[in-house]
Amino acid sequence: MDLSGRDSNRAALAELKGSLGNSRVETSEENLFFESIDHSRYFFRPEAAVIIGDPSDVGTVLKLANKYGVCVSVRGRGTGCSGGALPQKGGWVLDLSGLGEIKINASTWVAEVGAGVITADIDKAAGEYGLFYPPDPSSHLYCSIGGNIACNAGGLRAAKYGVTRDYVLALEGYLPSGEFVRFGRPLRKFSVGLNLRDLWIGSEGLLGVITKAFLKLARRPEKTRTYLFFPPNSKAAFRCVSAILRARVMPSILEFMDSQSCACAKKYCPEASFADGSTVLLAELDGSEAQIDSAEAEMLSAAANYAPPPEIAKTSADAQKLWAIRRKCSQSMYEIADSKLNQDIVLPSDRAEEFFDYFNSIGRDNNVATPTFGHAADGNYHIHAMYFGSNPKSAAAARFVMDKAVAKCVSLGGAVSGEHGIGILKSRYMSLQHSPAEIEAMRAVKRALDPNNILNSGKVLEPFNLDGIYPLKGVRLPWDK
Ligand SMILES: Cc1cc2nc3c(=O)[nH]c(=O)nc-3n(C[C@H](O)[C@H](O)[C@H](O)COP(=O)(O)OP(=O)(O)OC[C@H]3O[C@@H](n4cnc5c(N)ncnc54)[C@H](O)[C@@H]3O)c2cc1C
């Protein structure tokens, strides 16, 4: 079907505009800009953006896209780091951020949420019933639950409480053909046929569009207590983490910031009063007062060989200040260079020292700053290679360092991505992680569900050539506060 000519585009757009219910089509340059950029800051202009106000319009859009051969890029709230929502082939952006309904069922401990709901709002709504939605990506004030499910987002509490997948009971949405489907049901158990719900989770919008999710809630922990450890260096921090886990203490959060990240945070956040050269482990214990006291004793004894006694946040306001610094780590990197490459690799915990010796040394050898922070208890580290966008040599050096780092991670038994997904920016690493047979099996699933290859086409499973394409500089997005 070759309908890519100007006339068919115009006809497609006209039919689109005339077919929607409570949704609208945007074509103005200004609105298209913010519909077409994500946290990666790469920009590709689509022909139109459809802001969905009624889930059934998703089916209409997809049916028209198949009819006219238009590529559709699915978008939640654009906080993605891998370019998964970008319209790199043009076509239409399908914006789900307007699907914002939340219902909490306090009897079944289930949240029924529209795909566009902001993640933090689910936990807030659950909290009114003493319930808890544990997955909390650092972007939780800005990202959507649909994006979280599509990327199988993790977060700060993942080591103890698990990732998004562990909380999804059922999904509603549309196949690439535009047919409505429900995968799973809002029940604690469901064993009827193939589990396509789990196939959708983490599929980065390649296999369908999620419009609604039913999420499992947990009982809200009574209390939390926050600790700030200052190990002398990264090696001591990794050993401290291993010692805490060996002592069978599982903090609800255990976050790592290396000395380069602490220096960035110190420049960016006035409230970060770290001494120069600090490395930080930020931990949180949760439970009843007695449970926290007992875990604290075990944690402090395990950590004592690797770090001085921690600072303990005295009030919840103090703790929030510490978490705010950690949550701003990503943005603070721009204090040292205007552009960055970043990956969210996962390392087997006993290989972290070896990896970071390698990563920091190739960074130094190539004059590339390599700040790292991340979720230490589950080995998921956000590594960065900083560069200056106007300097092609600096950009090439950063790319060299990052390619070497990702290859090293995989050779140590690690993963290219733990939570951000592949999108377009990491698709060139797929063959490091997966054999040709594995990739072909994934492509076969994609072909079966999306024979016209209209949905998030050219992402994840097809290599994307980044040569000569760079992120925009100086763009401020809502989470860059
Ligand atoms: C400061 C910052 C901190 C972050 N910290 C974390 C973290 O701790 N943990 C973590 O996991 N991530 C983190 N991220 C990354 C990002 O927030 C997550 O990947 C998030 O899940 C993306 O949600 P979104 O709504 O912004 O999705 P988008 O960026 O809009 O889209 C992401 C992907 O999901 C697909 N998609 C979106 N909505 C749907 C839908 N309804 N149906 C089908 N496919 C869909 C898109 O096509 C795309 O492939 C962070 C990002 C930032 C900017």
Coordinates of C-alpha atoms and ligand atoms in Angstrom, one line a residue:
M1 CA 0.0 0.0 0.0
D2 CA 1.7 3.2 -1.1
L3 CA -0.3 6.1 0.2
S4 CA 2.5 8.3 1.3
G5 CA 1.9 11.0 -1.3
R6 CA 0.8 14.5 -0.4
D7 CA -2.8 13.9 -1.6
S8 CA -3.3 10.8 0.5
N9 CA -1.8 12.6 3.5
R10 CA -4.3 15.4 3.1
A11 CA -7.2 13.0 2.6
A12 CA -6.2 11.0 5.7
L13 CA -6.0 14.2 7.8
A14 CA -9.4 15.4 6.5
E15 CA -11.0 12.0 7.3
L16 CA -9.3 12.0 10.7
K17 CA -10.7 15.4 11.6
G18 CA -14.2 14.4 10.5
S19 CA -14.2 11.1 12.4
L20 CA -13.2 11.9 15.9
G21 CA -15.6 12.2 18.9
N22 CA -14.3 13.9 21.9
S23 CA -10.7 14.1 20.7
R24 CA -8.9 16.9 18.8
V25 CA -6.3 17.2 16.0
E26 CA -3.4 19.6 16.4
T27 CA -1.4 20.8 13.5
S28 CA 0.0 24.2 14.7
E29 CA 3.8 24.3 14.8
E30 CA 3.9 25.3 18.5
N31 CA 1.7 22.6 19.7
L32 CA 3.4 20.0 17.4
F33 CA 6.7 20.9 19.0
F34 CA 5.7 19.9 22.5
E35 CA 3.9 16.8 21.2
S36 CA 7.0 15.6 19.4
I37 CA 9.8 15.9 21.9
D38 CA 10.6 13.8 24.9
H39 CA 13.2 13.7 27.7
S40 CA 15.8 12.6 25.1
R41 CA 15.3 16.0 23.5
Y42 CA 15.5 14.6 20.0
F43 CA 12.9 16.3 17.8
F44 CA 11.1 15.0 14.7
R45 CA 8.1 16.8 13.3
P46 CA 4.9 14.8 12.9
E47 CA 2.1 15.8 10.5
A48 CA -0.5 16.0 13.2
A49 CA -1.1 15.1 16.8
V50 CA -4.3 13.6 18.0
I51 CA -5.1 14.5 21.6
I52 CA -7.3 11.7 22.8
G53 CA -10.3 12.7 24.9
D54 CA -12.3 9.5 24.4
P55 CA -10.7 6.1 24.3
S56 CA -12.8 4.9 21.4
D57 CA -11.2 7.5 19.2
V58 CA -8.0 5.5 19.5
G59 CA -9.6 2.7 17.5
T60 CA -10.8 5.2 14.9
V61 CA -7.3 6.7 14.5
L62 CA -5.6 3.3 14.1
K63 CA -8.2 2.1 11.5
L64 CA -7.6 5.2 9.5
A65 CA -3.8 4.9 9.9
N66 CA -4.0 1.4 8.4
K67 CA -6.3 2.6 5.6
Y68 CA -3.9 5.3 4.5
G69 CA -0.6 3.8 5.6
V70 CA 0.2 6.5 8.2
C71 CA 2.7 5.8 11.0
V72 CA 1.4 6.4 14.5
S73 CA 3.6 7.2 17.4
V74 CA 2.1 6.6 20.8
R75 CA 2.7 9.2 23.5
G76 CA 2.0 9.3 27.2
R77 CA 3.6 12.4 28.8
G78 CA 6.9 12.4 27.0
T79 CA 9.3 11.8 29.9
G80 CA 10.8 8.7 28.1
C81 CA 14.5 8.7 27.8
S82 CA 14.9 6.4 24.8
G83 CA 12.9 8.3 22.1
G84 CA 10.1 5.7 22.2
A85 CA 7.4 8.3 21.8
L86 CA 9.1 10.3 19.0
P87 CA 7.6 10.5 15.5
Q88 CA 10.9 9.8 13.8
K89 CA 9.0 8.8 10.6
G90 CA 6.6 11.7 10.7
G91 CA 2.9 10.6 10.6
W92 CA 0.6 11.1 13.6
V93 CA 1.3 11.4 17.3
L94 CA -1.4 9.8 19.4
D95 CA -1.4 11.6 22.8
L96 CA -3.0 9.7 25.6
S97 CA -2.3 12.2 28.4
G98 CA -6.0 13.3 28.5
L99 CA -7.2 9.9 29.7
G100 CA -7.1 10.9 33.4
E101 CA -9.7 9.0 35.3
I102 CA -8.8 7.3 38.6
K103 CA -11.1 5.1 40.7
I104 CA -10.0 3.3 43.8
N105 CA -11.8 0.2 45.0
A106 CA -11.0 -0.1 48.7
S107 CA -12.6 -3.5 49.0
T108 CA -10.7 -5.2 46.2
W109 CA -7.5 -3.1 46.5
V110 CA -7.7 -2.2 42.8
A111 CA -7.1 1.1 41.1
E112 CA -8.8 1.6 37.7
V113 CA -6.9 4.3 35.8
G114 CA -6.9 5.9 32.5
A115 CA -3.6 5.6 30.5
G116 CA -2.8 9.3 30.9
V117 CA -3.0 9.4 34.7
I118 CA 0.2 10.8 36.3
T119 CA 1.8 8.0 38.3
A120 CA 2.1 9.9 41.6
D121 CA -1.6 10.7 41.5
I122 CA -2.4 7.0 41.7
D123 CA -0.5 6.6 45.0
K124 CA -2.0 9.8 46.3
A125 CA -5.5 8.5 45.6
A126 CA -4.7 5.1 47.1
G127 CA -3.3 6.8 50.2
E128 CA -6.7 8.2 51.0
Y129 CA -7.8 4.6 51.7
G130 CA -4.6 3.7 53.5
L131 CA -3.5 1.8 50.4
F132 CA -0.3 2.1 48.4
Y133 CA 0.9 2.0 44.7
P134 CA 4.6 1.2 45.2
P135 CA 6.2 1.8 41.7
D136 CA 7.7 5.3 41.9
P137 CA 9.9 6.3 38.9
S138 CA 11.9 9.4 39.8
S139 CA 9.7 11.1 37.2
H140 CA 6.5 10.1 39.1
L141 CA 5.2 13.7 39.2
Y142 CA 5.2 13.9 35.4
C143 CA 5.0 10.5 33.7
S144 CA 1.9 8.6 32.8
I145 CA 0.8 5.1 33.9
G146 CA 0.4 4.1 30.2
G147 CA 4.0 5.1 29.6
N148 CA 5.1 3.2 32.7
I149 CA 3.3 0.0 31.6
A150 CA 4.7 0.4 28.0
C151 CA 8.2 0.6 29.4
N152 CA 7.7 -1.6 32.5
A153 CA 9.0 1.3 34.5
G154 CA 10.9 0.6 37.7
G155 CA 11.6 3.2 40.3
L156 CA 13.2 3.8 43.6
R157 CA 11.3 1.2 45.5
A158 CA 11.8 -1.6 42.9
A159 CA 14.2 -3.8 44.8
K160 CA 11.7 -4.3 47.7
Y161 CA 8.4 -3.9 46.0
G162 CA 9.0 -4.8 42.3
V163 CA 8.3 -2.9 39.1
T164 CA 5.2 -1.9 37.2
R165 CA 4.6 -5.4 35.8
D166 CA 4.1 -6.7 39.3
Y167 CA 1.1 -4.4 39.8
V168 CA -0.8 -4.8 36.5
L169 CA -3.9 -7.0 36.8
A170 CA -5.6 -6.1 33.5
L171 CA -5.3 -3.8 30.5
E172 CA -7.8 -2.3 28.1
G173 CA -6.8 -0.8 24.8
Y174 CA -6.6 -1.2 21.0
L175 CA -4.6 -3.6 18.8
P176 CA -2.7 -1.9 16.0
S177 CA -5.6 -2.9 13.7
G178 CA -7.9 -0.6 15.8
E179 CA -9.8 -3.5 17.4
F180 CA -10.7 -3.1 21.1
V181 CA -9.3 -5.7 23.5
R182 CA -9.2 -6.5 27.2
F183 CA -6.2 -8.5 28.4
G184 CA -6.5 -10.0 31.9
R185 CA -9.3 -9.0 34.3
P186 CA -9.2 -7.0 37.6
L187 CA -8.9 -10.2 39.6
R188 CA -6.1 -11.5 41.8
K189 CA -5.9 -14.7 39.7
F190 CA -6.7 -15.2 36.0
S191 CA -5.5 -18.2 34.0
V192 CA -7.6 -18.3 30.8
G193 CA -5.7 -18.5 27.6
L194 CA -2.5 -16.9 26.5
N195 CA -1.3 -14.1 28.8
L196 CA -1.2 -11.2 26.3
R197 CA -1.4 -8.7 29.1
D198 CA 2.2 -9.5 30.0
L199 CA 3.1 -9.3 26.3
W200 CA 1.9 -5.7 26.2
I201 CA 3.7 -4.7 29.4
G202 CA 7.2 -3.5 28.3
S203 CA 6.4 -3.7 24.6
E204 CA 6.9 0.1 24.2
G205 CA 3.8 0.7 22.2
L206 CA 4.7 -1.7 19.4
L207 CA 1.9 -4.1 19.9
G208 CA -1.1 -2.0 20.9
V209 CA -2.3 1.2 22.6
I210 CA -3.2 1.0 26.3
T211 CA -6.2 3.1 27.3
K212 CA -7.0 1.8 30.7
A213 CA -5.3 -0.3 33.4
F214 CA -6.4 -2.1 36.5
L215 CA -3.6 -2.0 39.1
K216 CA -3.1 -4.0 42.3
L217 CA -2.6 -1.9 45.4
A218 CA -0.8 -2.8 48.7
R219 CA -1.3 -1.8 52.3
R220 CA 0.5 1.5 53.0
P221 CA 3.5 1.1 55.2
E222 CA 2.9 2.9 58.5
K223 CA 6.2 4.8 58.6
T224 CA 9.4 5.5 56.7
R225 CA 12.8 6.6 57.9
T226 CA 15.5 8.1 55.6
Y227 CA 19.3 7.7 55.9
L228 CA 22.1 9.5 54.1
F229 CA 25.4 7.5 54.1
F230 CA 28.7 9.0 52.9
P231 CA 30.9 6.1 51.9
P232 CA 34.4 7.4 51.0
N233 CA 34.1 6.3 47.3
S234 CA 32.1 4.2 44.9
K235 CA 33.9 1.0 45.7
A236 CA 33.0 1.4 49.4
A237 CA 29.4 2.2 48.4
F238 CA 29.0 -1.0 46.4
R239 CA 30.5 -3.0 49.2
C240 CA 28.2 -1.3 51.7
V241 CA 25.2 -2.2 49.5
S242 CA 26.3 -5.8 49.3
A243 CA 26.8 -6.0 53.1
I244 CA 23.4 -4.6 53.8
L245 CA 21.7 -7.1 51.5
R246 CA 23.9 -9.9 52.9
A247 CA 22.5 -9.0 56.3
R248 CA 19.1 -9.7 54.8
V249 CA 17.9 -6.2 55.2
M250 CA 15.9 -5.0 52.2
P251 CA 15.5 -1.2 52.4
S252 CA 12.4 0.1 50.6
I253 CA 14.9 2.4 48.8
L254 CA 18.7 2.3 48.4
E255 CA 20.0 4.8 45.9
F256 CA 23.5 5.5 44.8
M257 CA 25.1 8.8 43.7
D258 CA 28.8 8.8 42.7
S259 CA 31.0 11.8 43.4
Q260 CA 30.5 13.3 39.9
S261 CA 26.7 13.2 40.4
C262 CA 27.0 14.7 43.9
A263 CA 29.0 17.5 42.4
C264 CA 26.3 18.1 39.7
A265 CA 23.5 18.0 42.3
K266 CA 25.5 20.5 44.5
K267 CA 25.6 23.0 41.7
Y268 CA 22.0 22.5 40.7
C269 CA 20.2 22.2 44.0
P270 CA 20.9 24.9 46.6
E271 CA 19.6 22.5 49.3
A272 CA 22.3 19.9 48.5
S273 CA 25.0 20.6 51.1
F274 CA 27.3 17.6 50.3
A275 CA 31.0 18.1 51.1
D276 CA 33.2 18.2 47.9
G277 CA 34.0 14.8 46.6
S278 CA 31.1 13.0 48.4
T279 CA 29.7 9.7 47.3
V280 CA 26.2 9.1 48.6
L281 CA 23.9 6.2 49.5
L282 CA 20.4 7.3 50.3
A283 CA 18.3 4.6 52.1
E284 CA 14.8 4.3 53.3
L285 CA 13.3 1.7 55.7
D286 CA 9.6 1.3 56.0
G287 CA 7.1 -0.6 58.2
S288 CA 6.0 -0.2 61.8
E289 CA 8.2 1.7 64.2
A290 CA 9.4 -1.6 65.7
Q291 CA 10.2 -3.2 62.3
I292 CA 12.1 -0.1 61.3
D293 CA 14.1 0.0 64.6
S294 CA 15.1 -3.6 64.2
A295 CA 16.0 -3.3 60.4
E296 CA 17.9 -0.1 61.3
A297 CA 20.1 -1.9 63.8
E298 CA 21.0 -4.6 61.3
M299 CA 21.6 -2.1 58.5
L300 CA 23.8 0.2 60.5
S301 CA 25.9 -2.7 61.8
A302 CA 26.3 -4.1 58.2
A303 CA 27.3 -0.7 56.8
A304 CA 29.7 0.2 59.6
N305 CA 32.8 -1.2 57.8
Y306 CA 32.2 0.8 54.7
A307 CA 30.8 4.2 55.7
P308 CA 30.6 6.4 58.8
P309 CA 27.3 6.5 60.7
P310 CA 24.6 8.0 58.4
E311 CA 22.7 11.2 58.8
I312 CA 19.1 10.3 59.7
A313 CA 16.3 12.6 58.5
K314 CA 14.6 13.9 61.6
T315 CA 11.3 14.9 60.0
S316 CA 9.5 13.9 56.9
A317 CA 10.1 17.4 55.5
D318 CA 13.9 16.7 55.9
A319 CA 13.5 13.4 54.2
Q320 CA 11.5 15.0 51.3
K321 CA 14.4 17.4 50.8
L322 CA 16.9 14.6 50.4
W323 CA 14.6 12.7 48.0
A324 CA 14.1 15.9 46.0
I325 CA 17.8 16.1 45.4
R326 CA 18.0 12.6 44.2
R327 CA 15.0 13.1 41.9
K328 CA 16.8 16.1 40.3
C329 CA 20.0 14.2 39.6
S330 CA 19.1 13.7 35.9
Q331 CA 18.5 17.4 35.2
S332 CA 21.5 18.4 37.3
M333 CA 23.9 16.8 34.8
Y334 CA 23.4 19.7 32.5
E335 CA 25.4 21.8 35.0
I336 CA 28.6 20.4 33.5
A337 CA 27.9 20.1 29.8
D338 CA 24.9 20.9 27.6
S339 CA 24.3 17.4 26.2
K340 CA 24.4 13.9 27.5
L341 CA 24.1 10.3 26.5
N342 CA 22.6 8.2 29.2
Q343 CA 21.8 4.5 29.7
D344 CA 20.0 2.7 32.4
I345 CA 22.1 -0.5 32.5
V346 CA 21.6 -3.3 34.9
L347 CA 24.7 -5.1 36.4
P348 CA 25.0 -8.3 38.4
S349 CA 25.7 -6.8 41.8
D350 CA 29.1 -8.6 42.1
R351 CA 30.3 -7.0 38.9
A352 CA 29.6 -3.3 39.7
E353 CA 33.2 -2.4 40.9
E354 CA 34.7 -4.0 37.8
F355 CA 32.3 -2.2 35.5
F356 CA 32.7 1.3 37.1
D357 CA 36.6 1.0 37.1
Y358 CA 36.3 0.4 33.4
F359 CA 33.7 3.1 32.7
N360 CA 35.3 5.8 34.7
S361 CA 38.7 5.1 33.2
I362 CA 37.6 5.2 29.5
G363 CA 35.7 8.4 30.4
R364 CA 39.0 9.9 31.8
D365 CA 41.0 8.7 28.8
N366 CA 38.6 10.3 26.4
N367 CA 38.0 13.5 28.4
V368 CA 34.3 12.6 28.9
A369 CA 32.6 13.2 32.3
T370 CA 30.8 10.0 33.4
P371 CA 28.5 10.8 36.3
T372 CA 26.4 7.9 37.6
F373 CA 23.4 7.5 39.9
G374 CA 20.9 4.8 40.3
H375 CA 19.0 2.1 42.1
A376 CA 21.8 0.3 43.9
A377 CA 19.8 -2.5 45.5
D378 CA 18.7 -3.8 42.1
G379 CA 21.9 -3.0 40.2
N380 CA 20.1 -0.6 37.8
Y381 CA 22.5 2.3 37.2
H382 CA 21.9 5.5 35.2
I383 CA 25.3 6.1 33.5
H384 CA 26.0 9.3 31.6
A385 CA 28.5 10.4 29.0
M386 CA 28.5 14.2 29.0
Y387 CA 29.4 16.3 25.9
F388 CA 29.1 19.7 24.3
G389 CA 26.5 19.6 21.5
S390 CA 28.3 22.3 19.4
N391 CA 31.6 20.3 19.4
P392 CA 31.4 17.2 17.1
K393 CA 34.7 15.8 18.7
S394 CA 33.2 16.0 22.1
A395 CA 30.0 14.3 20.9
A396 CA 31.9 11.5 19.1
A397 CA 34.0 10.9 22.2
A398 CA 30.8 10.6 24.4
R399 CA 29.3 8.1 21.9
F400 CA 32.6 6.1 21.9
V401 CA 32.6 5.9 25.7
M402 CA 29.0 4.9 25.9
D403 CA 29.2 2.2 23.2
K404 CA 32.2 0.7 25.0
A405 CA 30.4 0.9 28.3
V406 CA 27.2 -0.8 27.1
A407 CA 29.3 -3.6 25.4
K408 CA 31.2 -4.1 28.7
C409 CA 28.0 -4.2 30.7
V410 CA 26.6 -7.0 28.5
S411 CA 29.8 -8.9 28.6
L412 CA 29.7 -8.9 32.4
G413 CA 26.2 -10.5 32.2
G414 CA 24.3 -7.2 32.5
A415 CA 21.4 -5.7 30.6
V416 CA 21.3 -2.7 28.2
S417 CA 18.2 -1.3 29.9
G418 CA 16.4 -2.0 33.2
E419 CA 13.5 0.4 32.9
H420 CA 13.8 3.0 30.2
G421 CA 13.3 0.7 27.3
I422 CA 14.9 0.7 23.9
G423 CA 12.9 3.2 21.8
I424 CA 14.9 4.5 18.9
L425 CA 18.1 5.6 20.7
K426 CA 19.2 2.1 22.0
S427 CA 18.0 -0.1 19.1
R428 CA 21.5 -0.4 17.9
Y429 CA 22.4 -2.2 21.1
M430 CA 19.7 -4.9 20.7
S431 CA 22.1 -7.2 18.9
L432 CA 24.5 -7.0 21.8
Q433 CA 21.8 -8.4 24.1
H434 CA 19.8 -10.7 21.8
S435 CA 20.7 -13.4 19.3
P436 CA 19.3 -13.1 15.7
A437 CA 16.8 -15.8 16.5
E438 CA 15.6 -13.9 19.6
I439 CA 15.2 -10.7 17.6
E440 CA 13.4 -12.5 14.8
A441 CA 10.9 -14.0 17.2
M442 CA 10.1 -10.5 18.5
R443 CA 9.7 -9.3 14.9
A444 CA 7.4 -12.2 14.1
V445 CA 5.1 -11.1 17.0
K446 CA 5.1 -7.6 15.7
R447 CA 4.3 -8.7 12.2
A448 CA 1.4 -10.8 13.5
L449 CA -0.2 -8.0 15.4
D450 CA 0.7 -5.1 13.1
P451 CA 1.0 -6.4 9.6
N452 CA 1.1 -2.9 8.1
N453 CA 3.7 -1.8 10.6
I454 CA 1.9 1.4 11.5
L455 CA 2.3 1.5 15.3
N456 CA 5.6 2.9 16.7
S457 CA 7.1 1.7 13.5
G458 CA 10.9 1.7 13.1
K459 CA 11.5 1.5 16.9
V460 CA 13.1 -1.1 19.2
L461 CA 13.3 -3.9 16.6
E462 CA 14.8 -1.9 13.7
P463 CA 18.2 -0.2 14.0
F464 CA 18.0 3.6 13.9
N465 CA 21.0 5.5 12.5
L466 CA 21.8 8.4 14.8
D467 CA 24.7 9.7 12.7
G468 CA 24.5 13.4 12.4
I469 CA 21.3 13.7 14.5
Y470 CA 21.7 15.4 17.9
P471 CA 19.3 16.4 20.7
L472 CA 18.1 20.0 20.8
K473 CA 19.9 22.3 23.2
G474 CA 18.4 24.7 25.6
V475 CA 14.9 23.2 25.6
R476 CA 13.3 23.3 29.1
L477 CA 10.7 20.6 29.8
P478 CA 8.3 20.6 32.7
W479 CA 10.5 18.4 34.9
D480 CA 13.6 20.6 34.4
K481 CA 12.6 22.7 37.5
Ligands
LIG1 C1 13.8 13.1 35.5 C2 13.4 11.7 35.0 C3 13.5 10.6 35.9 C4 13.2 9.3 35.5 N1 13.2 8.3 36.3 C5 12.8 7.1 36.0 C6 12.8 6.0 36.9 O1 13.2 6.1 38.1 N2 12.3 4.8 36.5 C7 11.8 4.6 35.2 O2 11.4 3.5 34.9 N3 11.9 5.6 34.3 C8 12.3 6.8 34.7 N4 12.3 7.8 33.8 C9 11.8 7.6 32.4 C10 10.3 7.8 32.1 O3 9.7 8.6 33.1 C11 9.6 6.5 32.0 O4 10.1 5.7 31.0 C12 8.1 6.6 31.9 O5 7.6 5.3 32.1 C13 7.6 7.2 30.6 O6 6.3 7.6 30.8 P1 5.6 8.7 29.8 O7 4.2 8.8 30.1 O8 6.4 9.9 29.9 O9 5.8 7.9 28.4 P2 6.4 8.5 26.9 O10 7.7 9.1 27.1 O11 5.3 9.4 26.4 O12 6.4 7.2 26.2 C14 7.3 6.2 26.5 C15 7.0 4.9 25.7 O13 5.8 4.3 26.1 C16 4.9 4.3 24.9 N5 3.6 4.6 25.4 C17 3.2 5.7 26.2 N6 1.9 5.6 26.5 C18 1.4 4.5 26.0 C19 0.2 3.9 25.9 N7 -0.9 4.4 26.6 N8 0.0 2.7 25.2 C20 1.1 2.1 24.6 N9 2.3 2.7 24.6 C21 2.5 3.8 25.3 C22 5.5 5.3 24.0 O14 5.1 5.0 22.6 C23 7.0 5.2 24.2 O15 7.5 4.0 23.6 C24 12.7 9.1 34.1 C25 12.5 10.2 33.3 C26 12.9 11.5 33.7 C27 12.7 12.6 32.8

